[in-house]
GROMACS .gro file of C-alpha atoms in nm:
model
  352
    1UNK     CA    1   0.000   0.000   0.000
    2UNK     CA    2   0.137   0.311  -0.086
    3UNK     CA    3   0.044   0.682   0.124
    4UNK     CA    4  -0.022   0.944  -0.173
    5UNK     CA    5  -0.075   1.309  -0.228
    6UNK     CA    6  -0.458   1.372  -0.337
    7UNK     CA    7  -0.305   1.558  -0.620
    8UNK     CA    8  -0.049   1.286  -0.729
    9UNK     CA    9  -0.352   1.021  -0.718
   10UNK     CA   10  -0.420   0.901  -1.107
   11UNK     CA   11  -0.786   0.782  -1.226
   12UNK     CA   12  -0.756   0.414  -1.208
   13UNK     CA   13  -0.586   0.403  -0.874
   14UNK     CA   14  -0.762   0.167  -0.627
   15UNK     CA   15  -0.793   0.304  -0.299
   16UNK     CA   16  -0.641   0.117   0.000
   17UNK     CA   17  -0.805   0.243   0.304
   18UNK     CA   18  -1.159   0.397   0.351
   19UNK     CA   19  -1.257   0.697   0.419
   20UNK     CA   20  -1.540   0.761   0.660
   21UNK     CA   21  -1.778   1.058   0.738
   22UNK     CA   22  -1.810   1.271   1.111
   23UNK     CA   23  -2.087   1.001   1.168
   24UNK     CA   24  -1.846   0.678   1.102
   25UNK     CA   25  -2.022   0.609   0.751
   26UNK     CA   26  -1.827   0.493   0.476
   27UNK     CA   27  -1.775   0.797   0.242
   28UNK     CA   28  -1.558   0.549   0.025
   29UNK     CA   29  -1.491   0.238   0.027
   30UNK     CA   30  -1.126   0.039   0.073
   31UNK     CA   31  -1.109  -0.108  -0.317
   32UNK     CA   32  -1.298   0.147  -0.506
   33UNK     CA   33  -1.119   0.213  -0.845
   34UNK     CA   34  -1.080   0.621  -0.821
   35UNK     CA   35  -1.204   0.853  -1.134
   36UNK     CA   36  -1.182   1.216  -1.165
   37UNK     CA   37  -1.516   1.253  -1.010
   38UNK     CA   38  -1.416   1.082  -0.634
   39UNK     CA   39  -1.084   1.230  -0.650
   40UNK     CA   40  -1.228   1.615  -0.734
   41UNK     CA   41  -1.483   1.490  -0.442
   42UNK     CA   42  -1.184   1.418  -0.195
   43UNK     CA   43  -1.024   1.742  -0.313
   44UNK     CA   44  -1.365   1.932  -0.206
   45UNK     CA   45  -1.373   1.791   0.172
   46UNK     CA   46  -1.019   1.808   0.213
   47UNK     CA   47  -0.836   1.563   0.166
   48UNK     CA   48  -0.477   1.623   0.162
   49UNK     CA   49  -0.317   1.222   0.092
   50UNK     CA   50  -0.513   0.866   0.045
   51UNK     CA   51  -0.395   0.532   0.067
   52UNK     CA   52  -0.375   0.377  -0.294
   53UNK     CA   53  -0.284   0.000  -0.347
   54UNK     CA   54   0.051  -0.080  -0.518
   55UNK     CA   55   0.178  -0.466  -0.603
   56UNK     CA   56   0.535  -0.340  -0.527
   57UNK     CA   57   0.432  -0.246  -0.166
   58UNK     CA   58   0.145  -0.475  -0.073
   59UNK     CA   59   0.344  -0.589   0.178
   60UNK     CA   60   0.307  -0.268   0.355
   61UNK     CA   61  -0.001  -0.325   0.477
   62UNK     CA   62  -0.114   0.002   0.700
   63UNK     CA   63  -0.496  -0.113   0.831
   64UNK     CA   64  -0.556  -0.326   1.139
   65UNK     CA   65  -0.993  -0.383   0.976
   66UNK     CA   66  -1.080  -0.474   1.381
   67UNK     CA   67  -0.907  -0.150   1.469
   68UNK     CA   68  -1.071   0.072   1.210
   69UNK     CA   69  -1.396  -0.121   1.278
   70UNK     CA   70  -1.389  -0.038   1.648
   71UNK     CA   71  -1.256   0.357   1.525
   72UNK     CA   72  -1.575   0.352   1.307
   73UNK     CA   73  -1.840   0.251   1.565
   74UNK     CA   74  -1.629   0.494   1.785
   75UNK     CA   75  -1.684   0.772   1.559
   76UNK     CA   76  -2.025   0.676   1.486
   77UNK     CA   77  -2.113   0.720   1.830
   78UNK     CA   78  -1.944   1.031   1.945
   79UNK     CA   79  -2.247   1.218   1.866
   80UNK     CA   80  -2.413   1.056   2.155
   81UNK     CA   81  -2.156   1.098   2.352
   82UNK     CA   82  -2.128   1.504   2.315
   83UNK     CA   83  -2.511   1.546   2.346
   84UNK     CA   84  -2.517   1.270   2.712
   85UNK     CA   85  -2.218   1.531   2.805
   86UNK     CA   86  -2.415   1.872   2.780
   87UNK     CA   87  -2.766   1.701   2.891
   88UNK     CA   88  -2.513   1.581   3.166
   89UNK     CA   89  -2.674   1.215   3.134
   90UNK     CA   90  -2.417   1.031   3.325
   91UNK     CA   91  -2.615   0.651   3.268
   92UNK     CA   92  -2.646   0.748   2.905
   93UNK     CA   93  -2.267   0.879   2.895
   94UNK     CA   94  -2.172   0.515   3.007
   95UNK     CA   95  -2.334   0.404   2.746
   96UNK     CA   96  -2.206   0.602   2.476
   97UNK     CA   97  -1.850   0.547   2.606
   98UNK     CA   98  -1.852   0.153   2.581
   99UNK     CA   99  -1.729   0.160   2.198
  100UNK     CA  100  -1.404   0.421   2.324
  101UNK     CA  101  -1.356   0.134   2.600
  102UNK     CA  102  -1.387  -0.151   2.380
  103UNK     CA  103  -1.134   0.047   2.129
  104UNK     CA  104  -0.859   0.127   2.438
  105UNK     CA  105  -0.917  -0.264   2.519
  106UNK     CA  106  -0.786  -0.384   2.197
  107UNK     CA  107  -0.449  -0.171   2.146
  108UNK     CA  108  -0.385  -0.281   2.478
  109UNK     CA  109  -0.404  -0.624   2.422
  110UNK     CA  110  -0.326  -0.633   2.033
  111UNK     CA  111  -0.270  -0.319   1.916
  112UNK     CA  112   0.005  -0.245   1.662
  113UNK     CA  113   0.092   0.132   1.671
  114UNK     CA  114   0.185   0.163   1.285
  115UNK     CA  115  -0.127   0.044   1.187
  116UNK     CA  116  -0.319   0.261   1.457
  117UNK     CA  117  -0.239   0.613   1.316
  118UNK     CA  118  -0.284   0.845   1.015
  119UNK     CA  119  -0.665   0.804   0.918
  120UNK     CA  120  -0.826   0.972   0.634
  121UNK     CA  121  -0.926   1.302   0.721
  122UNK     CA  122  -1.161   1.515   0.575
  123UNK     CA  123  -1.297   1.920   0.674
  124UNK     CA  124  -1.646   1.753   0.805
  125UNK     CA  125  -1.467   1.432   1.038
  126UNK     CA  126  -1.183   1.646   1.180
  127UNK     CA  127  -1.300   1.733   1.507
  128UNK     CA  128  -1.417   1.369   1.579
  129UNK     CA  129  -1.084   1.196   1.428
  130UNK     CA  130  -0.921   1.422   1.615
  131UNK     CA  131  -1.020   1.324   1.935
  132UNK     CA  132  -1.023   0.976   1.823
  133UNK     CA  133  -0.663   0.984   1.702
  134UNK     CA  134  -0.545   1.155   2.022
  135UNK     CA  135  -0.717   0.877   2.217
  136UNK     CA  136  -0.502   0.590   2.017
  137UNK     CA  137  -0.205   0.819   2.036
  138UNK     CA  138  -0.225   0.858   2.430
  139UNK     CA  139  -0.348   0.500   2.483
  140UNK     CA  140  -0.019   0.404   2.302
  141UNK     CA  141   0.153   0.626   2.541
  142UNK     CA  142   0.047   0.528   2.846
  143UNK     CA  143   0.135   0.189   2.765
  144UNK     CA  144   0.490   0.296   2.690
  145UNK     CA  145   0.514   0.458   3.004
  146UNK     CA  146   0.406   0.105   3.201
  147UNK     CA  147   0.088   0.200   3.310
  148UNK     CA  148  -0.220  -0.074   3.372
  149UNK     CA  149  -0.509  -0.132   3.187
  150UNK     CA  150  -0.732   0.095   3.461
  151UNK     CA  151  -0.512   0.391   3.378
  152UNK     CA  152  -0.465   0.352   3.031
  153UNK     CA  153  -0.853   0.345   2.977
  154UNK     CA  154  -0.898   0.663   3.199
  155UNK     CA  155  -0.647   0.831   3.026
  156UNK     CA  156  -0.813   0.752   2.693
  157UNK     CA  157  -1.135   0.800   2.763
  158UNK     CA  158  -0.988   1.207   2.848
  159UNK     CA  159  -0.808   1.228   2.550
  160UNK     CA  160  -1.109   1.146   2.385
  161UNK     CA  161  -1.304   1.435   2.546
  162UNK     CA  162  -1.020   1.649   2.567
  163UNK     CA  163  -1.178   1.884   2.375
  164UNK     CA  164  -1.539   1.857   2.445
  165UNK     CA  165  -1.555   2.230   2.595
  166UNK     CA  166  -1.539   2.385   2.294
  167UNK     CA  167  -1.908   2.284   2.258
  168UNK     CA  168  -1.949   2.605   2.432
  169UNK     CA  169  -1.708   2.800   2.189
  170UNK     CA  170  -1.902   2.978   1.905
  171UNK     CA  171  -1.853   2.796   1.595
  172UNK     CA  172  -1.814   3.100   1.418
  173UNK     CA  173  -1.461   3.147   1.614
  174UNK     CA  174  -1.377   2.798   1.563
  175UNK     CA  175  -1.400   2.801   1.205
  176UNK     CA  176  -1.275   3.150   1.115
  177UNK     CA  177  -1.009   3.117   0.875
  178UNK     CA  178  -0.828   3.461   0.955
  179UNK     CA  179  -0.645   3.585   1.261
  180UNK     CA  180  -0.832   3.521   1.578
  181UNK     CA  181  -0.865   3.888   1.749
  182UNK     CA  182  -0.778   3.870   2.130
  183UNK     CA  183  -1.132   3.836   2.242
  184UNK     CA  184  -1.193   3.549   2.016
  185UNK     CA  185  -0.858   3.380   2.150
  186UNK     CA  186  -0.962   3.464   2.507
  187UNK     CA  187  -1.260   3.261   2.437
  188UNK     CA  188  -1.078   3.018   2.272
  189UNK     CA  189  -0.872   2.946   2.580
  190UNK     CA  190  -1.215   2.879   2.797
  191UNK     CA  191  -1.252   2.542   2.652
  192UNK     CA  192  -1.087   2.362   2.872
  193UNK     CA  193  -1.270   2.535   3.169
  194UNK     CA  194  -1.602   2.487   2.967
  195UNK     CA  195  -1.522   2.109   2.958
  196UNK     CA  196  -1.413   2.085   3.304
  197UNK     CA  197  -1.736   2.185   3.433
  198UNK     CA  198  -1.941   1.989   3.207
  199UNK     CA  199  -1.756   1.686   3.327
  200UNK     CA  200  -1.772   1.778   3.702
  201UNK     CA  201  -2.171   1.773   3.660
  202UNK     CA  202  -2.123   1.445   3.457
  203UNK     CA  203  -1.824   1.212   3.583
  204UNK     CA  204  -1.802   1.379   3.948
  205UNK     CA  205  -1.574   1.599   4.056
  206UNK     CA  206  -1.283   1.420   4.156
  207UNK     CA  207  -1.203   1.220   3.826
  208UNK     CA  208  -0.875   1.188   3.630
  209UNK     CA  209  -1.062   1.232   3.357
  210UNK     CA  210  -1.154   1.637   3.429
  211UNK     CA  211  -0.775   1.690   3.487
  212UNK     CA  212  -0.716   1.607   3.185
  213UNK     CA  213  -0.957   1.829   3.009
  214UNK     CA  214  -0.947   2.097   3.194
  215UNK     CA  215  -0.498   2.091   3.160
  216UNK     CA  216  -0.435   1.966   2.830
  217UNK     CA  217  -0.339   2.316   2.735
  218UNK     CA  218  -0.054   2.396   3.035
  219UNK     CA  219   0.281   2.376   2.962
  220UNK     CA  220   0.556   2.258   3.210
  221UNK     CA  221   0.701   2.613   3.179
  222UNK     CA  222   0.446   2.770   3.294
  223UNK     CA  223   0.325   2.955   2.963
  224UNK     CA  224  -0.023   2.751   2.933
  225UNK     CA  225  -0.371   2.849   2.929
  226UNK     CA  226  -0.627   2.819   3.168
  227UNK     CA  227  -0.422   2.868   3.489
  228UNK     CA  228  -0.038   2.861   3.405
  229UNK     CA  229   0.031   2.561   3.563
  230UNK     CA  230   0.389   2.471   3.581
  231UNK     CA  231   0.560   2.101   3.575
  232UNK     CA  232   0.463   1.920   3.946
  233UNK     CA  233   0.122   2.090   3.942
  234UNK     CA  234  -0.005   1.927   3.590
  235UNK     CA  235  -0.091   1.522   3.576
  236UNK     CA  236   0.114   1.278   3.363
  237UNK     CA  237  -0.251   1.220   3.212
  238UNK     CA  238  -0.277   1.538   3.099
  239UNK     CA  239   0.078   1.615   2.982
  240UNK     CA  240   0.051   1.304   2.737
  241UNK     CA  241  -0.292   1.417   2.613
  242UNK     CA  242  -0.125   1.738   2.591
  243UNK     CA  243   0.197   1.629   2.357
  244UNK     CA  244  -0.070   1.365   2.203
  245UNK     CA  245  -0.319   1.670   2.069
  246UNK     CA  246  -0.057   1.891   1.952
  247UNK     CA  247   0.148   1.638   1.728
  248UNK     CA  248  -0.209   1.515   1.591
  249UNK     CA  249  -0.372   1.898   1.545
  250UNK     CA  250  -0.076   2.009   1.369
  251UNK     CA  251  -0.023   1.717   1.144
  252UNK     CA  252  -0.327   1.791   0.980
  253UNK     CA  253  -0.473   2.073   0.735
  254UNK     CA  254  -0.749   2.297   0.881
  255UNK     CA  255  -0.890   2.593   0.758
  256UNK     CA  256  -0.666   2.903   0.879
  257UNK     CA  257  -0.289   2.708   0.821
  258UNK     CA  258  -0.144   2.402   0.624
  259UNK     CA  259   0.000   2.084   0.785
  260UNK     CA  260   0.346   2.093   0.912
  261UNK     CA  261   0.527   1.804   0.741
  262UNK     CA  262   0.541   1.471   0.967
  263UNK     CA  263   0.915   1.564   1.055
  264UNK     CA  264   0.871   1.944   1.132
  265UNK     CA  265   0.587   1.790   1.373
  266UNK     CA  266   0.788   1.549   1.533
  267UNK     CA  267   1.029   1.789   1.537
  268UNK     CA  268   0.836   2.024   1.731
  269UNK     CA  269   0.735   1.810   2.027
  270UNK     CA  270   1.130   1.698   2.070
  271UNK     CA  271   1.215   2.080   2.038
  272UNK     CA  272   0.950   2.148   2.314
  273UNK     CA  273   1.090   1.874   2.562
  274UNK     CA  274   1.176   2.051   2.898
  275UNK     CA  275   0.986   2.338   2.819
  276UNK     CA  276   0.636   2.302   2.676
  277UNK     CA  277   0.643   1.921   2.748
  278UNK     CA  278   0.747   1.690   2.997
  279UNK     CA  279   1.048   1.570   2.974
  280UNK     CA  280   1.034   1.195   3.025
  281UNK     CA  281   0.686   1.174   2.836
  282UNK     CA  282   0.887   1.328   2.508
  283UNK     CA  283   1.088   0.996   2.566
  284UNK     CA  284   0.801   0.795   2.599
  285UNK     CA  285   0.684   0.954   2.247
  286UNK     CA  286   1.012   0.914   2.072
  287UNK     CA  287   1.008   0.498   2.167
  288UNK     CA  288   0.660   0.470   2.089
  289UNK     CA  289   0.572   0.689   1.736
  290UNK     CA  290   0.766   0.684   1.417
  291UNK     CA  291   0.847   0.991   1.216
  292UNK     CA  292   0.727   0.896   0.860
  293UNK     CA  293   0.472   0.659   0.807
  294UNK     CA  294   0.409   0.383   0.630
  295UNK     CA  295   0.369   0.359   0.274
  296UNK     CA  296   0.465   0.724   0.189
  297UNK     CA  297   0.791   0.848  -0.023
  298UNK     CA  298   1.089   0.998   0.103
  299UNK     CA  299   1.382   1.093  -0.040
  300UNK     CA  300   1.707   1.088   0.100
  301UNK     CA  301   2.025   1.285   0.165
  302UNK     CA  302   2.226   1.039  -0.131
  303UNK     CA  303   1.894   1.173  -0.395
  304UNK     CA  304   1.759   0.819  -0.377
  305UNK     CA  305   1.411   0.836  -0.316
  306UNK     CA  306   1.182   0.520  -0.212
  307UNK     CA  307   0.908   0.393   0.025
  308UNK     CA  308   0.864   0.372   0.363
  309UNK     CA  309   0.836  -0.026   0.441
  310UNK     CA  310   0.941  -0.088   0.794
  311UNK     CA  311   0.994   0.068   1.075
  312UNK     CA  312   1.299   0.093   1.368
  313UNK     CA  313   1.171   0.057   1.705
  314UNK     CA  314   1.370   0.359   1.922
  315UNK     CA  315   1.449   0.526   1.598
  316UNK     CA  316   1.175   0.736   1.476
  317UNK     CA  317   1.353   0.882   1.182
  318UNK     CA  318   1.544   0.597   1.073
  319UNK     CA  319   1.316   0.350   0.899
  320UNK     CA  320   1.399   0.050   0.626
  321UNK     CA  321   1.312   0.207   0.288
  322UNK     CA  322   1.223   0.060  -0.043
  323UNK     CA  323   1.385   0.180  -0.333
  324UNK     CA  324   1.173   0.127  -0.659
  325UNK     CA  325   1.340   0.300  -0.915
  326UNK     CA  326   1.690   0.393  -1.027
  327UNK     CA  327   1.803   0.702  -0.962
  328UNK     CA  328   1.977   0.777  -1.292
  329UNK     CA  329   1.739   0.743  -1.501
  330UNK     CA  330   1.431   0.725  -1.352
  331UNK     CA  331   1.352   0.378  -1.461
  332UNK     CA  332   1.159   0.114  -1.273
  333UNK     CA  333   1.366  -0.130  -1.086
  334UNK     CA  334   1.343  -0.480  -0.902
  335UNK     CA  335   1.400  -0.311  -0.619
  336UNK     CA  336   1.664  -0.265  -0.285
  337UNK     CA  337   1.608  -0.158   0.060
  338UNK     CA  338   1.796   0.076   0.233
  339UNK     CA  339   1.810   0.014   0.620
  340UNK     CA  340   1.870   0.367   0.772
  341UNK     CA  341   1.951   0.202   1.083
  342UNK     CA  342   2.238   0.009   0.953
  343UNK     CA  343   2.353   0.305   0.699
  344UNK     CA  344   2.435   0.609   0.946
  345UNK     CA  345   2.588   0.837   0.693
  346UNK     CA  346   2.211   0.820   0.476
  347UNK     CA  347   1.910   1.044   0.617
  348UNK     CA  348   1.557   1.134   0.511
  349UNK     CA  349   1.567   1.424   0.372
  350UNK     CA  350   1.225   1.502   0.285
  351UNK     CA  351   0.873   1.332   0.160
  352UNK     CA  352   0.796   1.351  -0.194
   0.00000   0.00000   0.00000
């Protein structure tokens, strides 16, 4: 399976991994041959990269289906979730939350963490894959950092509401594509406050869970929003939902900025160790998530490009590439991998 840009993707092109609505419908289906119609479609909501199958890479196989089926009935019920949170049902929030459970269950028992990340993302399913991606992310995390099963599912089940305050955030401000002005940032920065008190008349007032909503914004320097809390004075929880929602949020297009590329966003949470983010956790996050995924190009610092096929544990920006063509003259080849791992002097240089 190959990761490619939505402008790069040719009619013809069979698509390797579905795409689902905000209400965990299939928008289109894994196996669909792609014409100029879906892919203008994709353009339209979007999309900025799909998952396209290649016979020289379908060994790189990027989908765990009982993952992405428990992601789907996730997403499908987040709705219910959002409306038990502001009608402060707590039975019917239970309820709601069994799929999120059921998901945090399975990557701790089976879960493989290169097949648990980068969904398709569209304008419409942000917000909810979002939050759904930041739950996998921190539920990765926290098993990195040795915690139990208890733990891990609190701390997913917060990352999954981390942002549920900005329910009470005009959408207006949340969409605006321009400069926020400093009222509209000042509101802005009330959603974790806004979320904290919709979970104390929820959950109770002494959960992990509200910690980590009403935190997930502070910075171990101090220079965080609600409160300026400082390093002792924020919980692990919520410094891992905190490192988890930034890497996600900027590795993904919304409507006032463009993506960072997956390096510059890796590179930002290892820039921010110490000082935005804990420390130990940023360790936790380099021995748990890679830099480039899966299936996408890369080219390196000798002009070879090729494909991302494996990864190295502890080495997030060394992975085993697959080179497919010869960098001469361009032609197709039988192909050669290049372990980064084992050749120090070779880096990635950037994706193609």
């Amino acid at each position: 399976m190959r990761l490619e840009f939505i402008d790069r993707v040719m009619e013809e092109d069979v698509l390797g991994k579905s795409i689902l609505t905000c209400e965990g419908q299939v928008l289109l289906r894994a196996g669909v041959k792609l014409n100029s119609n879906y892919i203008d479609k994709l353009k339209k909501l979007g999309v900025f990269y799909v998952y396209v199958e290649d016979e020289r890479l379908e060994d790189v196989y990027v989908e765990d289906e009982k993952l992405s089926q428990l992601k789907q009935s996730t997403m499908k019920s987040m709705s219910k979730v959002m409306v038990n949170l502001n009608n402060y049902d707590e039975k019917g929030l239970r309820h709601s939350l069994k799929t999120v459970e059921e998901m945090i269950n399975y990557i701790v028992d089976v879960g493989d963490v290169n097949k648990s990340l980068y969904d398709i993302q569209t304008y419409d399913n942000y917000t909810f894959v979002h939050s759904i991606d930041t739950c996998v992310m921190a539920s990765f995390l926290g098993i990195s950092a040795g915690y139990n099963e208890f733990d891990i599912k609190e701390l997913g089940v917060g990352a999954i509401l981390h942002d549920v305050g900005k329910t009470k955030v005009p959408i207006e401000i949340l969409n605006k594509k321009g400069k926020l002005t400093d009222e509209e940032f000042a509101e802005i920065k009330k959603h974790p406050v806004y979320g904290s008190k919709i979970l104390k008349k929820t959950v109770g007032t002494y959960s992990p869970i509200i910690k980590i909503v009403e935190q997930h914004h502070e910075r171990v320097d101090g220079r965080g929003y609600p409160y300026g809390l400082t390093n002792k004075q924020i919980t692990n929880f919520a410094k891992m939902v905190c490192i988890c929602d930034v890497y996600d949020a900027v590795s993904n297009d919304r409507c006032y900025r463009k993506k960072f590329r997956p390096n510059d966003a890796y590179e930002l949470i290892l820039s921010g160790s110490g000082s935005s983010f804990d420390q130990e956790i940023v360790s936790y996050f380099k021995n748990t998530f890679a830099v480039y995924p899966l299936g996408c190009c890369v080219k390196l610092s000798n002009g070879v490009k090729g494909y991302v096929v494996r990864q190295n544990r502890g080495f997030p920006d060394r992975p085993v590439i697959r080179v497919l063509q010869d960098p001469e003259t361009g032609d197709n080849i039988s192909g050669y991998e290049v372990d980064l791992l084992k050749n120090l002097s070779i880096i990635v240089e950037e994706i193609v």
